[in-house]
PDB file of C-alpha atoms in Angstrom:
ATOM      1  CA  UNK H   1     -19.266  17.267  -0.703  1.00 61.00           C
ATOM      2  CA  UNK H   2     -17.382  14.922   1.643  1.00 58.00           C
ATOM      3  CA  UNK H   3     -15.993  12.057  -0.483  1.00 58.00           C
ATOM      4  CA  UNK H   4     -13.528  10.271   1.811  1.00 60.00           C
ATOM      5  CA  UNK H   5     -12.900   9.987   5.540  1.00 59.00           C
ATOM      6  CA  UNK H   6      -9.766   8.505   7.090  1.00 57.00           C
ATOM      7  CA  UNK H   7      -6.318   9.673   8.167  1.00 59.00           C
ATOM      8  CA  UNK H   8      -7.023  12.586   5.830  1.00 70.00           C
ATOM      9  CA  UNK H   9     -10.459  13.926   4.876  1.00 78.00           C
ATOM     10  CA  UNK H  10     -11.330  14.720   1.270  1.00 80.00           C
ATOM     11  CA  UNK H  11     -14.027  16.787  -0.374  1.00 80.00           C
ATOM     12  CA  UNK H  12     -15.271  17.608  -3.851  1.00 83.00           C
ATOM     13  CA  UNK H  13     -15.591  21.363  -4.265  1.00 83.00           C
ATOM     14  CA  UNK H  14     -17.755  22.809  -7.034  1.00 86.00           C
ATOM     15  CA  UNK H  15     -17.026  26.410  -8.061  1.00 87.00           C
ATOM     16  CA  UNK H  16     -17.727  28.718 -10.964  1.00 83.00           C
ATOM     17  CA  UNK H  17     -14.223  27.967 -12.272  1.00 83.00           C
ATOM     18  CA  UNK H  18     -14.560  24.160 -12.123  1.00 83.00           C
ATOM     19  CA  UNK H  19     -14.478  21.114  -9.838  1.00 87.00           C
ATOM     20  CA  UNK H  20     -11.703  20.462  -7.328  1.00 81.00           C
ATOM     21  CA  UNK H  21     -10.493  17.712  -5.027  1.00 83.00           C
ATOM     22  CA  UNK H  22      -9.629  19.097  -1.578  1.00 83.00           C
ATOM     23  CA  UNK H  23      -7.648  17.087   0.956  1.00 83.00           C
ATOM     24  CA  UNK H  24      -7.261  18.101   4.612  1.00 82.00           C
ATOM     25  CA  UNK H  25      -4.605  16.903   7.062  1.00 78.00           C
ATOM     26  CA  UNK H  26      -4.322  17.277  10.816  1.00 72.00           C
ATOM     27  CA  UNK H  27      -0.535  17.089  10.683  1.00 66.00           C
ATOM     28  CA  UNK H  28       2.354  16.002   8.477  1.00 62.00           C
ATOM     29  CA  UNK H  29       3.812  19.163   6.893  1.00 60.00           C
ATOM     30  CA  UNK H  30       7.405  17.900   6.748  1.00 68.00           C
ATOM     31  CA  UNK H  31       6.628  14.365   5.450  1.00 79.00           C
ATOM     32  CA  UNK H  32       4.167  15.818   2.950  1.00 80.00           C
ATOM     33  CA  UNK H  33       6.844  18.179   1.676  1.00 83.00           C
ATOM     34  CA  UNK H  34       8.968  15.150   0.713  1.00 87.00           C
ATOM     35  CA  UNK H  35       5.911  13.528  -0.855  1.00 87.00           C
ATOM     36  CA  UNK H  36       5.214  16.615  -2.980  1.00 87.00           C
ATOM     37  CA  UNK H  37       8.829  16.761  -4.153  1.00 91.00           C
ATOM     38  CA  UNK H  38       8.617  13.167  -5.378  1.00 95.00           C
ATOM     39  CA  UNK H  39       5.209  13.783  -6.947  1.00 92.00           C
ATOM     40  CA  UNK H  40       6.642  16.803  -8.782  1.00 92.00           C
ATOM     41  CA  UNK H  41       9.518  14.639 -10.015  1.00 95.00           C
ATOM     42  CA  UNK H  42       7.036  12.043 -11.296  1.00 96.00           C
ATOM     43  CA  UNK H  43       4.996  14.699 -13.085  1.00 94.00           C
ATOM     44  CA  UNK H  44       8.136  16.133 -14.711  1.00 95.00           C
ATOM     45  CA  UNK H  45       9.006  12.622 -15.945  1.00 96.00           C
ATOM     46  CA  UNK H  46       5.672  12.394 -17.760  1.00 95.00           C
ATOM     47  CA  UNK H  47       3.848  10.156 -15.291  1.00 95.00           C
ATOM     48  CA  UNK H  48       0.118  10.923 -15.226  1.00 92.00           C
ATOM     49  CA  UNK H  49      -0.556  12.574 -11.843  1.00 92.00           C
ATOM     50  CA  UNK H  50      -3.265  14.988 -10.656  1.00 89.00           C
ATOM     51  CA  UNK H  51      -2.814  18.670 -11.449  1.00 87.00           C
ATOM     52  CA  UNK H  52      -2.235  20.574  -8.180  1.00 86.00           C
ATOM     53  CA  UNK H  53      -3.601  24.039  -7.531  1.00 86.00           C
ATOM     54  CA  UNK H  54      -0.785  26.170  -6.124  1.00 82.00           C
ATOM     55  CA  UNK H  55      -2.011  28.299  -3.183  1.00 81.00           C
ATOM     56  CA  UNK H  56      -1.530  32.045  -3.022  1.00 80.00           C
ATOM     57  CA  UNK H  57      -0.145  31.711   0.507  1.00 76.00           C
ATOM     58  CA  UNK H  58       1.642  28.326   0.671  1.00 76.00           C
ATOM     59  CA  UNK H  59       2.687  26.733   3.940  1.00 78.00           C
ATOM     60  CA  UNK H  60       5.057  24.401   2.096  1.00 75.00           C
ATOM     61  CA  UNK H  61       4.907  23.178  -1.499  1.00 77.00           C
ATOM     62  CA  UNK H  62       1.262  23.439  -2.508  1.00 76.00           C
ATOM     63  CA  UNK H  63       0.001  22.960   1.072  1.00 79.00           C
ATOM     64  CA  UNK H  64      -1.761  25.847   2.754  1.00 83.00           C
ATOM     65  CA  UNK H  65      -2.785  26.219   6.387  1.00 82.00           C
ATOM     66  CA  UNK H  66      -6.295  27.137   7.494  1.00 82.00           C
ATOM     67  CA  UNK H  67      -6.661  27.230  11.250  1.00 80.00           C
ATOM     68  CA  UNK H  68      -5.073  24.082  12.711  1.00 79.00           C
ATOM     69  CA  UNK H  69      -5.247  22.037   9.487  1.00 83.00           C
ATOM     70  CA  UNK H  70      -3.241  21.734   6.296  1.00 84.00           C
ATOM     71  CA  UNK H  71      -4.959  21.520   2.919  1.00 86.00           C
ATOM     72  CA  UNK H  72      -4.023  20.905  -0.673  1.00 84.00           C
ATOM     73  CA  UNK H  73      -6.172  21.096  -3.766  1.00 83.00           C
ATOM     74  CA  UNK H  74      -6.184  19.316  -7.135  1.00 84.00           C
ATOM     75  CA  UNK H  75      -8.345  19.748 -10.176  1.00 83.00           C
ATOM     76  CA  UNK H  76     -11.102  17.120 -10.202  1.00 82.00           C
ATOM     77  CA  UNK H  77     -10.463  14.273 -12.654  1.00 81.00           C
ATOM     78  CA  UNK H  78     -13.177  12.446 -14.565  1.00 79.00           C
ATOM     79  CA  UNK H  79     -13.359  10.524 -17.792  1.00 72.00           C
ATOM     80  CA  UNK H  80     -14.308   7.188 -19.387  1.00 73.00           C
ATOM     81  CA  UNK H  81     -12.826   4.041 -17.857  1.00 68.00           C
ATOM     82  CA  UNK H  82     -10.673   2.095 -20.358  1.00 62.00           C
ATOM     83  CA  UNK H  83     -10.858  -1.699 -20.840  1.00 61.00           C
ATOM     84  CA  UNK H  84      -9.062  -3.826 -18.241  1.00 56.00           C
ATOM     85  CA  UNK H  85      -6.259  -4.912 -20.592  1.00 51.00           C
ATOM     86  CA  UNK H  86      -5.343  -1.288 -21.264  1.00 69.00           C
ATOM     87  CA  UNK H  87      -5.124  -0.584 -17.550  1.00 87.00           C
ATOM     88  CA  UNK H  88      -2.888  -3.632 -17.032  1.00 90.00           C
ATOM     89  CA  UNK H  89      -0.417  -2.520 -19.682  1.00 91.00           C
ATOM     90  CA  UNK H  90      -0.477   1.077 -18.435  1.00 93.00           C
ATOM     91  CA  UNK H  91       0.055  -0.069 -14.834  1.00 95.00           C
ATOM     92  CA  UNK H  92       3.092  -2.190 -15.656  1.00 96.00           C
ATOM     93  CA  UNK H  93       4.722   0.624 -17.619  1.00 96.00           C
ATOM     94  CA  UNK H  94       3.871   3.263 -15.031  1.00 97.00           C
ATOM     95  CA  UNK H  95       5.278   1.253 -12.121  1.00 98.00           C
ATOM     96  CA  UNK H  96       8.546   0.946 -14.017  1.00 98.00           C
ATOM     97  CA  UNK H  97       8.586   4.713 -14.654  1.00 98.00           C
ATOM     98  CA  UNK H  98       8.062   5.405 -10.952  1.00 98.00           C
ATOM     99  CA  UNK H  99      10.721   2.892  -9.934  1.00 98.00           C
ATOM    100  CA  UNK H 100      13.284   4.610 -12.170  1.00 98.00           C
ATOM    101  CA  UNK H 101      12.839   8.031 -10.540  1.00 98.00           C
ATOM    102  CA  UNK H 102      14.959   7.461  -7.412  1.00 97.00           C
ATOM    103  CA  UNK H 103      16.891   4.171  -7.315  1.00 97.00           C
ATOM    104  CA  UNK H 104      18.862   3.777  -4.092  1.00 96.00           C
ATOM    105  CA  UNK H 105      22.368   2.299  -3.954  1.00 93.00           C
ATOM    106  CA  UNK H 106      22.174   0.380  -0.674  1.00 92.00           C
ATOM    107  CA  UNK H 107      20.657  -3.136  -0.616  1.00 94.00           C
ATOM    108  CA  UNK H 108      18.242  -4.331   2.060  1.00 95.00           C
ATOM    109  CA  UNK H 109      14.539  -3.762   2.633  1.00 95.00           C
ATOM    110  CA  UNK H 110      13.372  -0.809   4.762  1.00 95.00           C
ATOM    111  CA  UNK H 111      12.333  -1.050   8.391  1.00 94.00           C
ATOM    112  CA  UNK H 112       8.594  -0.948   7.710  1.00 94.00           C
ATOM    113  CA  UNK H 113       8.948  -4.332   5.965  1.00 93.00           C
ATOM    114  CA  UNK H 114      10.081  -5.916   9.214  1.00 91.00           C
ATOM    115  CA  UNK H 115       6.905  -5.359  11.243  1.00 90.00           C
ATOM    116  CA  UNK H 116       5.567  -8.637   9.884  1.00 91.00           C
ATOM    117  CA  UNK H 117       8.623 -10.594  11.103  1.00 95.00           C
ATOM    118  CA  UNK H 118       8.139 -11.842  14.660  1.00 95.00           C
ATOM    119  CA  UNK H 119      10.271 -14.424  16.522  1.00 96.00           C
ATOM    120  CA  UNK H 120       8.847 -17.846  17.422  1.00 97.00           C
ATOM    121  CA  UNK H 121       8.514 -16.825  21.085  1.00 97.00           C
ATOM    122  CA  UNK H 122       6.087 -14.042  20.136  1.00 97.00           C
ATOM    123  CA  UNK H 123       3.780 -16.380  18.198  1.00 97.00           C
ATOM    124  CA  UNK H 124       3.948 -18.914  21.052  1.00 97.00           C
ATOM    125  CA  UNK H 125       3.034 -16.197  23.550  1.00 98.00           C
ATOM    126  CA  UNK H 126       0.098 -15.051  21.426  1.00 98.00           C
ATOM    127  CA  UNK H 127      -1.180 -18.629  21.193  1.00 98.00           C
ATOM    128  CA  UNK H 128      -0.904 -19.142  24.946  1.00 98.00           C
ATOM    129  CA  UNK H 129      -2.735 -15.885  25.620  1.00 98.00           C
ATOM    130  CA  UNK H 130      -5.475 -16.693  23.091  1.00 98.00           C
ATOM    131  CA  UNK H 131      -5.917 -20.173  24.558  1.00 98.00           C
ATOM    132  CA  UNK H 132      -6.199 -18.781  28.102  1.00 97.00           C
ATOM    133  CA  UNK H 133      -8.885 -16.350  26.911  1.00 97.00           C
ATOM    134  CA  UNK H 134     -10.653 -19.108  24.956  1.00 97.00           C
ATOM    135  CA  UNK H 135     -10.560 -17.035  21.792  1.00 98.00           C
ATOM    136  CA  UNK H 136     -12.073 -18.753  18.734  1.00 97.00           C
ATOM    137  CA  UNK H 137      -8.901 -18.552  16.656  1.00 97.00           C
ATOM    138  CA  UNK H 138      -6.490 -20.069  19.200  1.00 98.00           C
ATOM    139  CA  UNK H 139      -6.422 -23.563  17.698  1.00 97.00           C
ATOM    140  CA  UNK H 140      -6.006 -22.156  14.188  1.00 97.00           C
ATOM    141  CA  UNK H 141      -2.949 -20.226  15.318  1.00 97.00           C
ATOM    142  CA  UNK H 142      -1.472 -23.370  16.873  1.00 97.00           C
ATOM    143  CA  UNK H 143      -1.990 -25.324  13.645  1.00 96.00           C
ATOM    144  CA  UNK H 144      -0.610 -22.661  11.299  1.00 96.00           C
ATOM    145  CA  UNK H 145       2.375 -21.524  13.373  1.00 96.00           C
ATOM    146  CA  UNK H 146       4.842 -23.773  11.456  1.00 95.00           C
ATOM    147  CA  UNK H 147       3.763 -22.181   8.154  1.00 94.00           C
ATOM    148  CA  UNK H 148       3.952 -18.706   9.671  1.00 95.00           C
ATOM    149  CA  UNK H 149       7.465 -19.280  10.980  1.00 96.00           C
ATOM    150  CA  UNK H 150       8.628 -20.683   7.657  1.00 94.00           C
ATOM    151  CA  UNK H 151       7.218 -17.629   5.868  1.00 93.00           C
ATOM    152  CA  UNK H 152       8.815 -15.169   8.287  1.00 94.00           C
ATOM    153  CA  UNK H 153      12.181 -16.910   7.887  1.00 94.00           C
ATOM    154  CA  UNK H 154      11.965 -16.360   4.127  1.00 92.00           C
ATOM    155  CA  UNK H 155      11.006 -12.717   4.624  1.00 94.00           C
ATOM    156  CA  UNK H 156      13.879 -12.115   7.047  1.00 95.00           C
ATOM    157  CA  UNK H 157      16.365 -13.455   4.502  1.00 93.00           C
ATOM    158  CA  UNK H 158      15.004 -11.206   1.754  1.00 94.00           C
ATOM    159  CA  UNK H 159      15.238  -8.153   4.001  1.00 94.00           C
ATOM    160  CA  UNK H 160      19.011  -8.430   4.038  1.00 93.00           C
ATOM    161  CA  UNK H 161      19.690  -9.014   0.348  1.00 94.00           C
ATOM    162  CA  UNK H 162      17.094  -7.142  -1.748  1.00 96.00           C
ATOM    163  CA  UNK H 163      19.252  -5.329  -4.343  1.00 97.00           C
ATOM    164  CA  UNK H 164      16.687  -3.100  -6.099  1.00 98.00           C
ATOM    165  CA  UNK H 165      15.543  -0.552  -3.496  1.00 98.00           C
ATOM    166  CA  UNK H 166      13.737   2.468  -4.922  1.00 98.00           C
ATOM    167  CA  UNK H 167      11.596   5.352  -3.775  1.00 98.00           C
ATOM    168  CA  UNK H 168       8.061   4.604  -4.931  1.00 98.00           C
ATOM    169  CA  UNK H 169       4.413   5.683  -4.801  1.00 96.00           C
ATOM    170  CA  UNK H 170       3.822   3.084  -2.085  1.00 94.00           C
ATOM    171  CA  UNK H 171       0.061   2.681  -2.551  1.00 93.00           C
ATOM    172  CA  UNK H 172      -0.644   1.306  -6.033  1.00 95.00           C
ATOM    173  CA  UNK H 173      -4.246   0.147  -5.522  1.00 92.00           C
ATOM    174  CA  UNK H 174      -7.333   0.157  -7.735  1.00 89.00           C
ATOM    175  CA  UNK H 175      -8.960   3.031  -5.834  1.00 86.00           C
ATOM    176  CA  UNK H 176      -5.869   5.170  -6.501  1.00 89.00           C
ATOM    177  CA  UNK H 177      -6.313   5.001 -10.277  1.00 89.00           C
ATOM    178  CA  UNK H 178      -8.794   7.454 -11.739  1.00 86.00           C
ATOM    179  CA  UNK H 179      -9.564   8.164 -15.359  1.00 87.00           C
ATOM    180  CA  UNK H 180      -9.279  11.391 -17.263  1.00 86.00           C
ATOM    181  CA  UNK H 181     -10.177  11.988 -20.883  1.00 82.00           C
ATOM    182  CA  UNK H 182      -6.521  11.210 -21.706  1.00 83.00           C
ATOM    183  CA  UNK H 183      -6.428   7.912 -19.758  1.00 85.00           C
ATOM    184  CA  UNK H 184      -5.510   6.591 -16.296  1.00 89.00           C
ATOM    185  CA  UNK H 185      -4.052   8.921 -13.651  1.00 91.00           C
ATOM    186  CA  UNK H 186      -2.168   7.779 -10.536  1.00 94.00           C
ATOM    187  CA  UNK H 187      -3.475   9.660  -7.487  1.00 89.00           C
ATOM    188  CA  UNK H 188      -2.912   9.788  -3.698  1.00 88.00           C
ATOM    189  CA  UNK H 189       0.867  10.023  -3.360  1.00 91.00           C
ATOM    190  CA  UNK H 190       0.741  10.405   0.439  1.00 87.00           C
ATOM    191  CA  UNK H 191       2.328   6.976   1.047  1.00 89.00           C
ATOM    192  CA  UNK H 192       5.640   7.573  -0.777  1.00 94.00           C
ATOM    193  CA  UNK H 193       8.274   5.231   0.716  1.00 95.00           C
ATOM    194  CA  UNK H 194      11.143   2.930  -0.234  1.00 97.00           C
ATOM    195  CA  UNK H 195      10.655  -0.670  -1.329  1.00 98.00           C
ATOM    196  CA  UNK H 196      12.056  -3.372  -3.571  1.00 98.00           C
ATOM    197  CA  UNK H 197      10.999  -2.624  -7.132  1.00 98.00           C
ATOM    198  CA  UNK H 198      10.465  -6.286  -8.059  1.00 98.00           C
ATOM    199  CA  UNK H 199       8.610  -7.203  -4.875  1.00 97.00           C
ATOM    200  CA  UNK H 200       6.335  -4.178  -5.100  1.00 98.00           C
ATOM    201  CA  UNK H 201       5.607  -4.864  -8.773  1.00 98.00           C
ATOM    202  CA  UNK H 202       4.582  -8.425  -7.956  1.00 96.00           C
ATOM    203  CA  UNK H 203       2.323  -7.424  -5.071  1.00 96.00           C
ATOM    204  CA  UNK H 204       0.662  -4.697  -7.141  1.00 96.00           C
ATOM    205  CA  UNK H 205       0.058  -7.181  -9.971  1.00 96.00           C
ATOM    206  CA  UNK H 206      -1.406  -9.619  -7.446  1.00 94.00           C
ATOM    207  CA  UNK H 207      -3.762  -6.946  -6.071  1.00 93.00           C
ATOM    208  CA  UNK H 208      -4.932  -5.719  -9.455  1.00 93.00           C
ATOM    209  CA  UNK H 209      -5.141  -9.268 -10.806  1.00 90.00           C
ATOM    210  CA  UNK H 210      -7.879 -10.038  -8.268  1.00 82.00           C
ATOM    211  CA  UNK H 211      -7.498 -13.788  -8.608  1.00 78.00           C
ATOM    212  CA  UNK H 212      -7.095 -13.742 -12.397  1.00 86.00           C
ATOM    213  CA  UNK H 213      -3.649 -15.216 -13.228  1.00 89.00           C
ATOM    214  CA  UNK H 214      -3.750 -13.983 -16.813  1.00 90.00           C
ATOM    215  CA  UNK H 215      -4.250 -10.397 -15.648  1.00 91.00           C
ATOM    216  CA  UNK H 216      -1.393 -10.683 -13.142  1.00 93.00           C
ATOM    217  CA  UNK H 217       0.773 -11.978 -15.992  1.00 94.00           C
ATOM    218  CA  UNK H 218      -0.207  -9.076 -18.277  1.00 93.00           C
ATOM    219  CA  UNK H 219       0.801  -6.492 -15.670  1.00 95.00           C
ATOM    220  CA  UNK H 220       4.157  -8.147 -14.988  1.00 96.00           C
ATOM    221  CA  UNK H 221       4.821  -8.689 -18.694  1.00 96.00           C
ATOM    222  CA  UNK H 222       4.239  -4.974 -19.324  1.00 96.00           C
ATOM    223  CA  UNK H 223       6.607  -4.169 -16.449  1.00 97.00           C
ATOM    224  CA  UNK H 224       9.373  -6.358 -17.897  1.00 97.00           C
ATOM    225  CA  UNK H 225       8.820  -5.169 -21.472  1.00 97.00           C
ATOM    226  CA  UNK H 226       9.248  -1.578 -20.229  1.00 97.00           C
ATOM    227  CA  UNK H 227      12.657  -2.571 -18.801  1.00 97.00           C
ATOM    228  CA  UNK H 228      11.838  -3.906 -15.324  1.00 97.00           C
ATOM    229  CA  UNK H 229      13.747  -6.823 -13.771  1.00 97.00           C
ATOM    230  CA  UNK H 230      11.837  -9.455 -11.762  1.00 97.00           C
ATOM    231  CA  UNK H 231      14.526 -12.138 -11.669  1.00 96.00           C
ATOM    232  CA  UNK H 232      16.378 -11.717  -8.381  1.00 96.00           C
ATOM    233  CA  UNK H 233      13.631 -12.921  -5.949  1.00 95.00           C
ATOM    234  CA  UNK H 234      13.193 -16.242  -7.790  1.00 94.00           C
ATOM    235  CA  UNK H 235      10.411 -18.255  -6.099  1.00 92.00           C
ATOM    236  CA  UNK H 236       9.908 -15.445  -3.567  1.00 93.00           C
ATOM    237  CA  UNK H 237       8.704 -12.931  -6.149  1.00 95.00           C
ATOM    238  CA  UNK H 238       5.364 -12.599  -4.329  1.00 94.00           C
ATOM    239  CA  UNK H 239       6.933 -12.288  -0.868  1.00 94.00           C
ATOM    240  CA  UNK H 240       5.356  -8.879  -0.347  1.00 95.00           C
ATOM    241  CA  UNK H 241       1.915 -10.510  -0.544  1.00 94.00           C
ATOM    242  CA  UNK H 242       2.992 -12.741   2.327  1.00 93.00           C
ATOM    243  CA  UNK H 243       4.465  -9.793   4.209  1.00 95.00           C
ATOM    244  CA  UNK H 244       1.268  -7.767   3.940  1.00 94.00           C
ATOM    245  CA  UNK H 245      -0.870 -10.726   5.009  1.00 94.00           C
ATOM    246  CA  UNK H 246       1.302 -11.367   8.060  1.00 96.00           C
ATOM    247  CA  UNK H 247       1.417  -7.659   8.927  1.00 95.00           C
ATOM    248  CA  UNK H 248      -2.373  -7.397   8.939  1.00 96.00           C
ATOM    249  CA  UNK H 249      -2.591 -10.660  10.898  1.00 97.00           C
ATOM    250  CA  UNK H 250      -0.204  -9.433  13.593  1.00 97.00           C
ATOM    251  CA  UNK H 251      -2.056  -6.115  13.854  1.00 97.00           C
ATOM    252  CA  UNK H 252      -5.370  -7.931  14.283  1.00 97.00           C
ATOM    253  CA  UNK H 253      -3.957 -10.358  16.854  1.00 98.00           C
ATOM    254  CA  UNK H 254      -2.454  -7.564  18.927  1.00 97.00           C
ATOM    255  CA  UNK H 255      -5.751  -5.681  18.851  1.00 97.00           C
ATOM    256  CA  UNK H 256      -7.673  -8.826  19.823  1.00 97.00           C
ATOM    257  CA  UNK H 257      -5.349  -9.448  22.773  1.00 97.00           C
ATOM    258  CA  UNK H 258      -5.472  -5.818  23.907  1.00 96.00           C
ATOM    259  CA  UNK H 259      -1.785  -5.152  23.195  1.00 96.00           C
ATOM    260  CA  UNK H 260      -2.736  -2.155  21.053  1.00 94.00           C
ATOM    261  CA  UNK H 261      -5.791  -0.031  20.348  1.00 94.00           C
ATOM    262  CA  UNK H 262      -7.852  -1.352  17.459  1.00 93.00           C
ATOM    263  CA  UNK H 263      -7.735   0.778  14.323  1.00 88.00           C
ATOM    264  CA  UNK H 264     -11.022   2.129  13.014  1.00 83.00           C
ATOM    265  CA  UNK H 265     -11.043  -0.257  10.059  1.00 88.00           C
ATOM    266  CA  UNK H 266     -10.921  -3.320  12.324  1.00 94.00           C
ATOM    267  CA  UNK H 267     -14.404  -3.035  13.838  1.00 93.00           C
ATOM    268  CA  UNK H 268     -15.628  -4.434  17.170  1.00 95.00           C
ATOM    269  CA  UNK H 269     -13.964  -7.318  19.086  1.00 96.00           C
ATOM    270  CA  UNK H 270     -16.142  -9.989  17.470  1.00 97.00           C
ATOM    271  CA  UNK H 271     -15.320  -8.680  14.009  1.00 97.00           C
ATOM    272  CA  UNK H 272     -11.616  -8.605  14.852  1.00 97.00           C
ATOM    273  CA  UNK H 273     -11.647 -12.200  16.061  1.00 97.00           C
ATOM    274  CA  UNK H 274     -13.452 -13.306  12.902  1.00 97.00           C
ATOM    275  CA  UNK H 275     -10.840 -11.493  10.805  1.00 97.00           C
ATOM    276  CA  UNK H 276      -7.983 -13.184  12.679  1.00 98.00           C
ATOM    277  CA  UNK H 277      -9.523 -16.581  11.958  1.00 97.00           C
ATOM    278  CA  UNK H 278     -10.020 -15.754   8.283  1.00 96.00           C
ATOM    279  CA  UNK H 279      -6.420 -14.576   7.915  1.00 96.00           C
ATOM    280  CA  UNK H 280      -5.130 -17.751   9.526  1.00 96.00           C
ATOM    281  CA  UNK H 281      -7.262 -19.931   7.231  1.00 94.00           C
ATOM    282  CA  UNK H 282      -6.125 -18.017   4.153  1.00 90.00           C
ATOM    283  CA  UNK H 283      -2.425 -18.090   5.025  1.00 83.00           C
ATOM    284  CA  UNK H 284      -1.284 -20.977   2.778  1.00 60.00           C
ATOM    285  CA  UNK H 285      -2.898 -19.412  -0.307  1.00 54.00           C
ATOM    286  CA  UNK H 286      -1.488 -15.964   0.446  1.00 51.00           C
ATOM    287  CA  UNK H 287       1.946 -17.272   1.376  1.00 46.00           C
ATOM    288  CA  UNK H 288       2.511 -18.951  -1.988  1.00 47.00           C
ATOM    289  CA  UNK H 289       0.572 -17.168  -4.782  1.00 51.00           C
ATOM    290  CA  UNK H 290       0.551 -19.077  -8.048  1.00 51.00           C
ATOM    291  CA  UNK H 291       0.170 -17.850 -11.623  1.00 51.00           C
TER     292      UNK H 291
END
């Protein structure tokens, strides 16, 4: 049964020996090898991860090749979902465990952080182009450009000084937590990357908090009680929320203006333009999350 379609397809496979989660990739053997090494390290450290099925004829790690595609298989996970407060405490502790696996000595945020940081001339050019095309979000961009530039200036400063760079899961989201009989399991390790531990912890808490300040606080409290440090960013603790918002905004604007091909998740031109407007309207709230 096909259960997910995207950059990688996924299926649920029922057999006489049990249920399995099968993931297929068109490419990515070398990056996935690094991902599997980190996932193995997490599993060895006691972090709840899916149980892989090792192939008889591996291509690399527990990847096998069938035709022109790579596949890996996990045992299917199912179980009762615990109460929200248990998930919050588990999430805070688990993030800290992941962040302790591979701390990196050099300060400074990785390159992927910087895609959201554009110079004033770029935003001015996008406004001029949108105005010439009479796009519905042009005036919104003009009005919010000062806030955008102030936010990007803050992000640029953080990029140079972040002291707590770690290798991390990279995709802590609600759909990547599943529940076994023993409790929550962190799945989908394909996005392993480097990041600031504190800034990732804050963004993850913001995502899982879903507008509930007390839940955000519970996640971050669990992170700190497990030994995490959230002090260095000061008022910019939630800067990664701003970064993500600006990154999505720039991607949508570029697609709307024809500078890049629209990703599948963006939809048709009208949908893209609506999304640009919504992101511009929501910018002040996303730029300065409050607890």
